Amino acid sequence: MKKILITGGAGFIGSHVVRRFVTTYPEYHIFNLDALTYAGNLENLRDIENSANYTFVKGDIVDAAFLGELFSEHDFYGVIHLAAESHVDRSITDPMAFVMTNVIGTANLLNAAKKSWKDNLEEHLFYHVSTDEVYGELHDPNEFFLETTKYDPRSPYSASKASSDHLVRAYHNTYKMPAVISNCSNNYGPNHFPEKLIPLMINNILNDKPLPVYGKGENIRDWLFVEDHARAIDVIFHKGANGETYNIGGHNEWKNIDLVKLLCKIMDEKLDRPEGTSDRLIHYVTDRAGHDLRYAIDATKLKTELGWVPSLQFAEGLEKTVNWYLANQGWLDNITSGAYSHYYEEMYDGR
Ligand code: NAD
Ligand code: TYD
């Protein structure tokens, strides 16, 4: 059985990647390494936690000694690295947490893999999961992020992810570490922590709380259903060319305010509330510092070289997402008023 280490598997995207690999590939043993920060939640993996080919390991990628021991205990065939601090607003209030996990943590992981794989490096693979935010922001509506777009990160979060991408490329170039990188647009779907736009709005509409729209709500994001991202990671892990980068995106751009209004409409219908009820909760609030205007991915390379295209239309993906949150209000309540509530309130008190 090939052992594969997935980091950050208790988080939003990581949990979908872990589930996909555990259920699709019985020939792999999946190790999920996660520090269980505020964003890590083992509830996300209840359905597969007893699978014979799955093991959870609690640990911090900032701890180099711990990683050294883990890699000497197991000969991992590959690493799929998702563990990160992931929220831009938190990176503005606490940038060093992002430097530690995203930069130092990635360097530690590369070092542990390099040391463990030194005798047959070419038989392994380091897959680094990154974001389109490393490319900065777009102004011209006809422009899209390509794999060749110059890096221009503008928040502590995107700068820390850009640094980690550079480290992976440097290890590939210098030490011949077999590596692939993907840069994906904004994800949405089940298990998304309610600090991010879509689940925050769903949660606040449910609880009749104000819907904070930053600035004028004119910023644009390109949304992709999380299971489509997990499938792209699967395809790139198995078919991606060594040393290559692949952009992943949904060709699905939405202005924030239009998306929030759409969510209000869907939720009013689902909750049998008169049309327009939730719109009244919309509040324009002070803009995020350094708020990137627009992200939009050109995923042509992934389509033409590896045959991946998104499978879900946005309407279908949002329907699935809203239905999941309505059916799993206990998951939300646990975060907003239960075990995770102090982390949540730190950022979202009063919203
Ligand atoms: P998330 O915040 O939901 O989950 C991150 C996970 O990493 C959590 O389970 C957390 O416990 C774990 N973690 C954090 N610090 C750790 C540490 N020091 N050691 C071990 N584990 C640690 O994040 P997400 O939204 O699922 O994002 C996953 C990855 O995908 C990140 O690398 C992110 O940059 C990237 N990404 C996210 C998006 C998006 O829209 N969410 C888009 C593109 C790329
Ligand atoms: P977010 O989900 O934090 O993702 P990212 O900043 O990584 O793109 O935010 C998505 C967009 O929504 C972004 O333009 C900021 C905006 N936003 C709000 O208007 N209000 C909110 O409460 C949040 C969390 C985000």
mmCIF file of C-alpha atoms and ligand atoms in Angstrom, residues 7-14 33-41 59-62 81-87 101 129-132 157 161 183-188 191-193 195-196 223 229, ligand 1:
data_model
loop_
_atom_site.group_PDB
_atom_site.id
_atom_site.type_symbol
_atom_site.label_atom_id
_atom_site.label_comp_id
_atom_site.label_asym_id
_atom_site.label_seq_id
_atom_site.Cartn_x
_atom_site.Cartn_y
_atom_site.Cartn_z
ATOM 1 C CA THR A 7 -1.758 17.934 5.427
ATOM 2 C CA GLY A 8 -4.665 20.109 6.583
ATOM 3 C CA GLY A 9 -7.137 17.291 5.972
ATOM 4 C CA ALA A 10 -9.446 18.342 8.802
ATOM 5 C CA GLY A 11 -10.091 21.717 7.169
ATOM 6 C CA PHE A 12 -12.559 22.702 4.482
ATOM 7 C CA ILE A 13 -10.870 21.629 1.224
ATOM 8 C CA GLY A 14 -8.566 19.083 2.863
ATOM 9 C CA LEU A 33 -1.800 15.385 9.365
ATOM 10 C CA ASP A 34 -3.572 18.323 10.971
ATOM 11 C CA ALA A 35 -2.878 20.565 13.967
ATOM 12 C CA LEU A 36 -6.623 21.053 14.556
ATOM 13 C CA THR A 37 -6.441 24.825 14.732
ATOM 14 C CA TYR A 38 -9.728 26.741 14.913
ATOM 15 C CA ALA A 39 -10.283 25.733 11.248
ATOM 16 C CA GLY A 40 -9.654 22.015 11.688
ATOM 17 C CA ASN A 41 -12.684 19.927 12.594
ATOM 18 C CA GLY A 59 0.627 17.529 14.654
ATOM 19 C CA ASP A 60 1.955 20.936 13.720
ATOM 20 C CA ILE A 61 3.976 21.487 10.530
ATOM 21 C CA VAL A 62 5.826 24.308 12.286
ATOM 22 C CA HIS A 81 0.069 19.848 1.233
ATOM 23 C CA LEU A 82 -3.019 21.859 2.138
ATOM 24 C CA ALA A 83 -2.334 22.839 5.768
ATOM 25 C CA ALA A 84 -2.350 26.612 5.993
ATOM 26 C CA GLU A 85 -3.748 29.650 7.668
ATOM 27 C CA SER A 86 -6.295 30.572 5.025
ATOM 28 C CA HIS A 87 -8.337 33.656 5.898
ATOM 29 C CA THR A 101 2.456 27.986 9.168
ATOM 30 C CA VAL A 129 -1.912 23.332 -2.996
ATOM 31 C CA SER A 130 -1.976 27.081 -3.468
ATOM 32 C CA THR A 131 -4.266 29.953 -4.340
ATOM 33 C CA ASP A 132 -4.881 32.348 -7.231
ATOM 34 C CA TYR A 157 -2.087 35.726 3.397
ATOM 35 C CA LYS A 161 1.281 31.529 0.062
ATOM 36 C CA ASN A 183 -3.374 27.672 -7.821
ATOM 37 C CA CYS A 184 -7.124 27.610 -7.355
ATOM 38 C CA SER A 185 -9.824 30.266 -7.232
ATOM 39 C CA ASN A 186 -12.306 30.723 -4.335
ATOM 40 C CA ASN A 187 -13.941 27.480 -3.236
ATOM 41 C CA TYR A 188 -17.405 27.026 -1.753
ATOM 42 C CA ASN A 191 -17.853 22.231 5.634
ATOM 43 C CA HIS A 192 -16.701 25.755 4.743
ATOM 44 C CA PHE A 193 -15.827 27.589 7.978
ATOM 45 C CA GLU A 195 -15.746 33.160 8.532
ATOM 46 C CA LYS A 196 -15.657 33.093 4.711
ATOM 47 C CA TRP A 223 -16.224 30.513 -7.393
ATOM 48 C CA HIS A 229 -11.301 21.268 -6.675
HETATM 49 P P1 NAD B 1 -8.929 25.821 6.159
HETATM 50 O O1 NAD B 1 -8.508 27.019 6.946
HETATM 51 O O2 NAD B 1 -10.357 25.429 6.135
HETATM 52 O O3 NAD B 1 -8.116 24.528 6.687
HETATM 53 C C1 NAD B 1 -6.763 24.564 6.973
HETATM 54 C C2 NAD B 1 -6.405 23.298 7.764
HETATM 55 O O4 NAD B 1 -4.999 23.334 8.051
HETATM 56 C C3 NAD B 1 -7.131 23.178 9.096
HETATM 57 O O5 NAD B 1 -7.635 21.871 9.265
HETATM 58 C C4 NAD B 1 -6.058 23.493 10.117
HETATM 59 O O6 NAD B 1 -6.253 22.824 11.359
HETATM 60 C C5 NAD B 1 -4.813 23.003 9.411
HETATM 61 N N1 NAD B 1 -3.592 23.680 9.879
HETATM 62 C C6 NAD B 1 -3.416 25.023 10.027
HETATM 63 N N2 NAD B 1 -2.194 25.284 10.522
HETATM 64 C C7 NAD B 1 -1.575 24.080 10.665
HETATM 65 C C8 NAD B 1 -0.298 23.696 11.116
HETATM 66 N N3 NAD B 1 0.599 24.602 11.538
HETATM 67 N N4 NAD B 1 0.035 22.386 11.102
HETATM 68 C C9 NAD B 1 -0.868 21.459 10.684
HETATM 69 N N5 NAD B 1 -2.115 21.768 10.271
HETATM 70 C C10 NAD B 1 -2.459 23.061 10.260
HETATM 71 O O7 NAD B 1 -8.354 26.058 4.714
HETATM 72 P P2 NAD B 1 -8.966 25.654 3.285
HETATM 73 O O8 NAD B 1 -9.869 26.723 2.845
HETATM 74 O O9 NAD B 1 -9.453 24.266 3.342
HETATM 75 O O10 NAD B 1 -7.650 25.750 2.394
HETATM 76 C C11 NAD B 1 -6.794 24.620 2.253
HETATM 77 C C12 NAD B 1 -5.635 24.983 1.343
HETATM 78 O O11 NAD B 1 -6.129 25.373 0.073
HETATM 79 C C13 NAD B 1 -4.794 26.159 1.857
HETATM 80 O O12 NAD B 1 -3.444 25.881 1.567
HETATM 81 C C14 NAD B 1 -5.291 27.341 1.045
HETATM 82 O O13 NAD B 1 -4.281 28.310 0.885
HETATM 83 C C15 NAD B 1 -5.646 26.665 -0.271
HETATM 84 N N6 NAD B 1 -6.717 27.328 -1.058
HETATM 85 C C16 NAD B 1 -7.907 27.655 -0.468
HETATM 86 C C17 NAD B 1 -8.907 28.238 -1.254
HETATM 87 C C18 NAD B 1 -10.261 28.573 -0.666
HETATM 88 O O14 NAD B 1 -11.111 29.155 -1.357
HETATM 89 N N7 NAD B 1 -10.556 28.217 0.579
HETATM 90 C C19 NAD B 1 -8.694 28.503 -2.602
HETATM 91 C C20 NAD B 1 -7.447 28.149 -3.161
HETATM 92 C C21 NAD B 1 -6.472 27.551 -2.374
#
